Amino acid sequence: MNVTAIIVDDEANSRIILRNYLSKYCKTVTVLGEAASVQETIELLKSHTPDVLFLDVEMPYGNAFDLLEQVPDRTFEIVFVTAYDHYAVDALNAQATYYLLKPIAIDNLIKAVDHVTHIKQRETALLDTVLVPKVTSAEGKITIPQQDGFEVLQISDILYCEADDNYTKIYLEKGNKLVSKTLKYFEESLSSHGFIRIHKSYLVNVSKVTRYKKGKGGSVVLSSGKELSVSSSKKGALLDYFK
């Protein structure tokens, strides 16, 4: 699968090196353009729709995170390319797909491109198709603690679970429950029943997913109509649930 890209770096030499590496070692990548600042990138994005942005963090008159705030509904993946490792947490919060340190290791660049390519392949396969998860339905029962005992829920009735500090909100086909257990607890309990963590805050019943939408990390629409964000780090695992 071919992948289109834009390179953003204020250092011309860094752009040349990355472009040459992509040309030599990642032949499926087509570079649509290059930019040296936030504003130049914004202008490029008005006329191009890349699959991935190779994005340096520090630039004159604004940085990478300033840029991303100006493109809230992005459909491209982000590969940060920087000489500084202390931006890793910020990159994760910005839902970056990959994080490369300068000087760029060719093996890591190839891995980053392969990762983006895999995500794009899965997204393309899912667009305009009916989502059919590998699991047909969630079966069984789960007990949730109550002040005066416990309650038994049909797992198939659960749409998704949402983290709420040390509590978890369980959203059902009808109504919801607040339980004094962490989302991690329910992830471990329900992963074998067709549930998957799509975000630090969400655990979804895959059989209730009716649509996938591209975006920062993407989002899923459930049978109830509820739309939930998918983080970039969880996107690949989610897409692998569908054929």
Coordinates of C-alpha atoms in Angstrom, one line a residue:
M1 CA 0.0 0.0 0.0
N2 CA 1.3 3.5 -0.9
V3 CA 1.5 6.1 1.8
T4 CA 1.5 9.8 1.3
A5 CA 3.5 12.1 3.6
I6 CA 4.4 15.6 4.5
I7 CA 7.7 16.4 6.2
V8 CA 7.7 19.2 8.8
D9 CA 11.1 20.4 10.1
D10 CA 12.6 23.9 10.4
E11 CA 16.1 22.5 9.5
A12 CA 16.5 22.0 5.8
N13 CA 19.3 19.4 6.3
S14 CA 17.0 17.3 8.5
R15 CA 14.3 17.4 5.8
I16 CA 16.7 16.3 3.2
I17 CA 18.0 13.4 5.3
L18 CA 14.5 12.2 6.0
R19 CA 13.4 12.6 2.4
N20 CA 16.4 10.6 1.2
Y21 CA 15.9 7.9 3.8
L22 CA 12.2 7.5 2.8
S23 CA 13.2 7.4 -0.9
K24 CA 15.8 4.8 -0.4
Y25 CA 14.4 2.6 2.4
C26 CA 10.6 3.2 2.3
K27 CA 9.7 3.2 -1.3
T28 CA 6.0 3.0 -0.7
V29 CA 6.1 6.5 0.8
T30 CA 5.4 9.5 -1.5
V31 CA 6.3 12.9 -0.1
L32 CA 3.7 15.4 -1.0
G33 CA 5.5 18.4 0.4
E34 CA 7.7 19.9 3.0
A35 CA 7.3 22.7 5.5
A36 CA 9.5 24.6 7.9
S37 CA 7.0 26.2 10.2
V38 CA 3.5 25.9 11.6
Q39 CA 2.0 28.3 9.1
E40 CA 3.6 26.6 6.1
T41 CA 2.2 23.3 7.3
I42 CA -1.3 24.7 7.7
E43 CA -1.1 26.0 4.1
L44 CA 0.1 22.7 2.8
L45 CA -2.7 20.9 4.5
K46 CA -5.2 23.1 2.7
S47 CA -4.2 21.5 -0.6
H48 CA -3.0 18.1 0.4
T49 CA -4.4 15.2 2.5
P50 CA -1.5 13.1 3.6
D51 CA -1.6 9.8 5.3
V52 CA 1.1 10.8 7.8
L53 CA 2.9 13.8 9.0
F54 CA 6.6 13.5 9.9
L55 CA 6.7 16.2 12.5
D56 CA 9.5 17.9 14.3
V57 CA 8.6 19.3 17.7
E58 CA 10.5 22.5 18.0
M59 CA 9.9 25.1 15.3
P60 CA 10.1 28.9 15.1
Y61 CA 6.9 30.8 15.9
G62 CA 5.2 27.8 17.5
N63 CA 5.8 24.1 18.0
A64 CA 4.3 20.8 16.9
F65 CA 1.6 20.9 19.6
D66 CA 0.5 24.4 18.5
L67 CA 0.1 23.0 15.0
L68 CA -2.0 20.1 16.1
E69 CA -4.3 22.3 18.1
Q70 CA -5.1 24.1 14.8
V71 CA -6.0 20.8 13.1
P72 CA -8.5 19.3 15.5
D73 CA -10.2 17.0 13.0
R74 CA -7.1 15.5 11.4
T75 CA -7.3 12.3 9.5
F76 CA -3.5 11.7 9.2
E77 CA -1.2 9.8 11.5
I78 CA 1.6 11.6 13.3
V79 CA 5.2 10.4 13.5
F80 CA 7.2 12.8 15.7
V81 CA 10.8 13.2 14.7
T82 CA 12.8 15.1 17.3
A83 CA 16.2 15.2 19.0
Y84 CA 14.6 15.4 22.4
D85 CA 13.2 12.4 24.3
H86 CA 11.4 14.4 26.9
Y87 CA 8.5 15.1 24.6
A88 CA 7.4 11.5 24.6
V89 CA 4.6 12.0 27.1
D90 CA 3.3 15.0 25.2
A91 CA 3.4 13.0 22.0
L92 CA 1.4 10.3 23.6
N93 CA -1.2 12.8 24.8
A94 CA -1.3 14.2 21.2
Q95 CA -2.1 10.6 20.0
A96 CA 1.1 10.3 18.0
T97 CA 1.4 7.0 16.1
Y98 CA 5.2 6.8 16.5
Y99 CA 8.1 8.7 18.0
L100 CA 11.5 8.8 16.3
L101 CA 14.6 10.3 17.8
K102 CA 17.3 12.1 15.8
P103 CA 19.6 11.0 14.4
I104 CA 17.0 8.7 12.8
A105 CA 17.8 5.0 12.9
I106 CA 16.8 3.5 9.6
D107 CA 15.3 0.4 11.2
N108 CA 13.1 2.5 13.4
L109 CA 12.0 4.6 10.4
I110 CA 11.0 1.4 8.6
K111 CA 9.0 0.2 11.6
A112 CA 7.2 3.6 11.8
V113 CA 6.2 3.4 8.2
D114 CA 5.2 -0.2 8.5
H115 CA 3.0 0.7 11.5
V116 CA 1.3 3.6 9.7
T117 CA 0.8 1.4 6.6
H118 CA -0.8 -1.4 8.6
I119 CA -3.2 1.1 10.2
K120 CA -4.1 2.6 6.8
Q121 CA -4.7 -0.8 5.3
R122 CA -7.1 -1.8 8.1
E123 CA -8.9 1.6 7.9
T124 CA -9.3 1.3 4.1
A125 CA -10.6 -2.2 4.4
L126 CA -13.2 -1.1 7.0
L127 CA -14.5 2.1 5.3
D128 CA -17.9 1.6 3.6
T129 CA -18.2 -1.9 4.9
V130 CA -20.4 -3.5 7.5
L131 CA -18.2 -4.2 10.6
V132 CA -18.1 -7.9 11.5
P133 CA -16.0 -8.6 14.5
K134 CA -14.1 -11.8 15.0
V135 CA -16.3 -12.4 18.1
T136 CA -20.0 -12.7 17.3
S137 CA -21.3 -11.7 20.7
A138 CA -20.4 -11.4 24.3
E139 CA -21.7 -14.3 26.3
G140 CA -21.9 -15.1 30.0
K141 CA -22.5 -13.1 33.2
I142 CA -20.5 -10.9 35.5
T143 CA -21.1 -9.9 39.1
I144 CA -20.7 -6.4 40.2
P145 CA -20.4 -5.4 43.9
Q146 CA -23.2 -3.5 45.6
Q147 CA -23.4 -2.1 49.2
D148 CA -25.8 -4.8 50.2
G149 CA -24.3 -7.7 48.1
F150 CA -23.8 -8.0 44.4
E151 CA -25.7 -7.8 41.1
V152 CA -25.5 -10.1 38.2
L153 CA -25.3 -8.6 34.7
Q154 CA -25.6 -10.3 31.3
I155 CA -22.3 -9.5 29.6
S156 CA -24.1 -9.2 26.3
D157 CA -26.1 -6.2 27.7
I158 CA -22.9 -4.1 28.2
L159 CA -22.2 -1.5 25.6
Y160 CA -19.0 -0.1 27.1
C161 CA -17.3 0.7 30.4
E162 CA -15.8 4.1 31.2
A163 CA -13.1 5.0 33.8
D164 CA -14.1 7.3 36.6
D165 CA -11.0 7.5 38.9
N166 CA -11.2 4.4 41.0
Y167 CA -14.7 3.7 39.8
T168 CA -16.1 2.4 36.5
K169 CA -19.3 3.4 34.8
I170 CA -20.9 0.5 33.0
Y171 CA -23.2 1.5 30.2
L172 CA -25.9 -1.1 29.4
E173 CA -28.5 -1.4 26.7
K174 CA -30.9 0.1 29.3
G175 CA -29.4 2.3 32.0
N176 CA -26.0 2.3 33.5
K177 CA -24.2 1.4 36.7
L178 CA -21.4 3.0 38.8
V179 CA -19.1 0.3 40.3
S180 CA -16.3 0.7 42.8
K181 CA -13.8 -1.2 40.7
T182 CA -11.2 0.2 38.3
L183 CA -11.5 -0.1 34.5
K184 CA -8.4 -2.3 34.6
Y185 CA -10.3 -4.8 36.6
F186 CA -13.1 -5.0 34.0
E187 CA -10.5 -5.1 31.2
E188 CA -9.0 -8.2 32.8
S189 CA -12.4 -9.7 33.5
L190 CA -14.0 -9.1 30.1
S191 CA -11.1 -9.3 27.5
S192 CA -11.9 -13.0 26.9
H193 CA -15.6 -12.0 26.1
G194 CA -14.9 -9.7 23.2
F195 CA -14.1 -6.5 25.0
I196 CA -11.2 -4.3 24.1
R197 CA -9.6 -1.2 25.6
I198 CA -9.8 1.5 22.9
H199 CA -8.7 4.4 25.1
K200 CA -7.4 5.0 28.6
S201 CA -11.0 5.8 29.5
Y202 CA -13.0 3.3 27.5
L203 CA -13.5 -0.5 27.3
V204 CA -15.9 -1.5 24.6
N205 CA -18.0 -4.6 23.7
V206 CA -16.7 -5.1 20.1
S207 CA -19.9 -6.8 19.1
K208 CA -21.7 -3.5 19.7
V209 CA -19.5 -1.5 17.3
T210 CA -21.3 -0.6 14.1
R211 CA -19.0 1.9 12.5
Y212 CA -15.4 3.1 12.6
K213 CA -14.6 6.8 11.7
K214 CA -11.1 8.1 10.8
G215 CA -9.7 10.9 12.9
K216 CA -6.9 11.7 15.4
G217 CA -7.0 8.1 16.6
G218 CA -10.3 7.4 15.0
S219 CA -13.6 6.8 16.8
V220 CA -16.2 4.0 17.0
V221 CA -19.9 4.3 16.9
L222 CA -21.9 1.8 18.9
S223 CA -25.3 0.3 18.3
S224 CA -26.8 2.9 20.7
G225 CA -25.4 5.7 18.5
K226 CA -22.8 6.6 21.1
E227 CA -19.5 7.7 19.6
L228 CA -16.2 7.0 21.5
S229 CA -12.7 8.2 20.7
V230 CA -10.0 5.7 19.9
S231 CA -6.4 6.5 21.0
S232 CA -3.7 6.0 18.4
S233 CA -1.9 3.5 20.6
K234 CA -5.0 1.3 20.7
K235 CA -6.1 1.7 17.1
G236 CA -4.2 -1.2 15.6
A237 CA -5.5 -3.7 18.1
L238 CA -9.1 -2.5 17.5
L239 CA -8.8 -2.7 13.7
D240 CA -7.4 -6.2 13.9
Y241 CA -10.8 -7.3 15.4
F242 CA -12.4 -6.8 12.1
K243 CA -11.9 -8.4 8.7

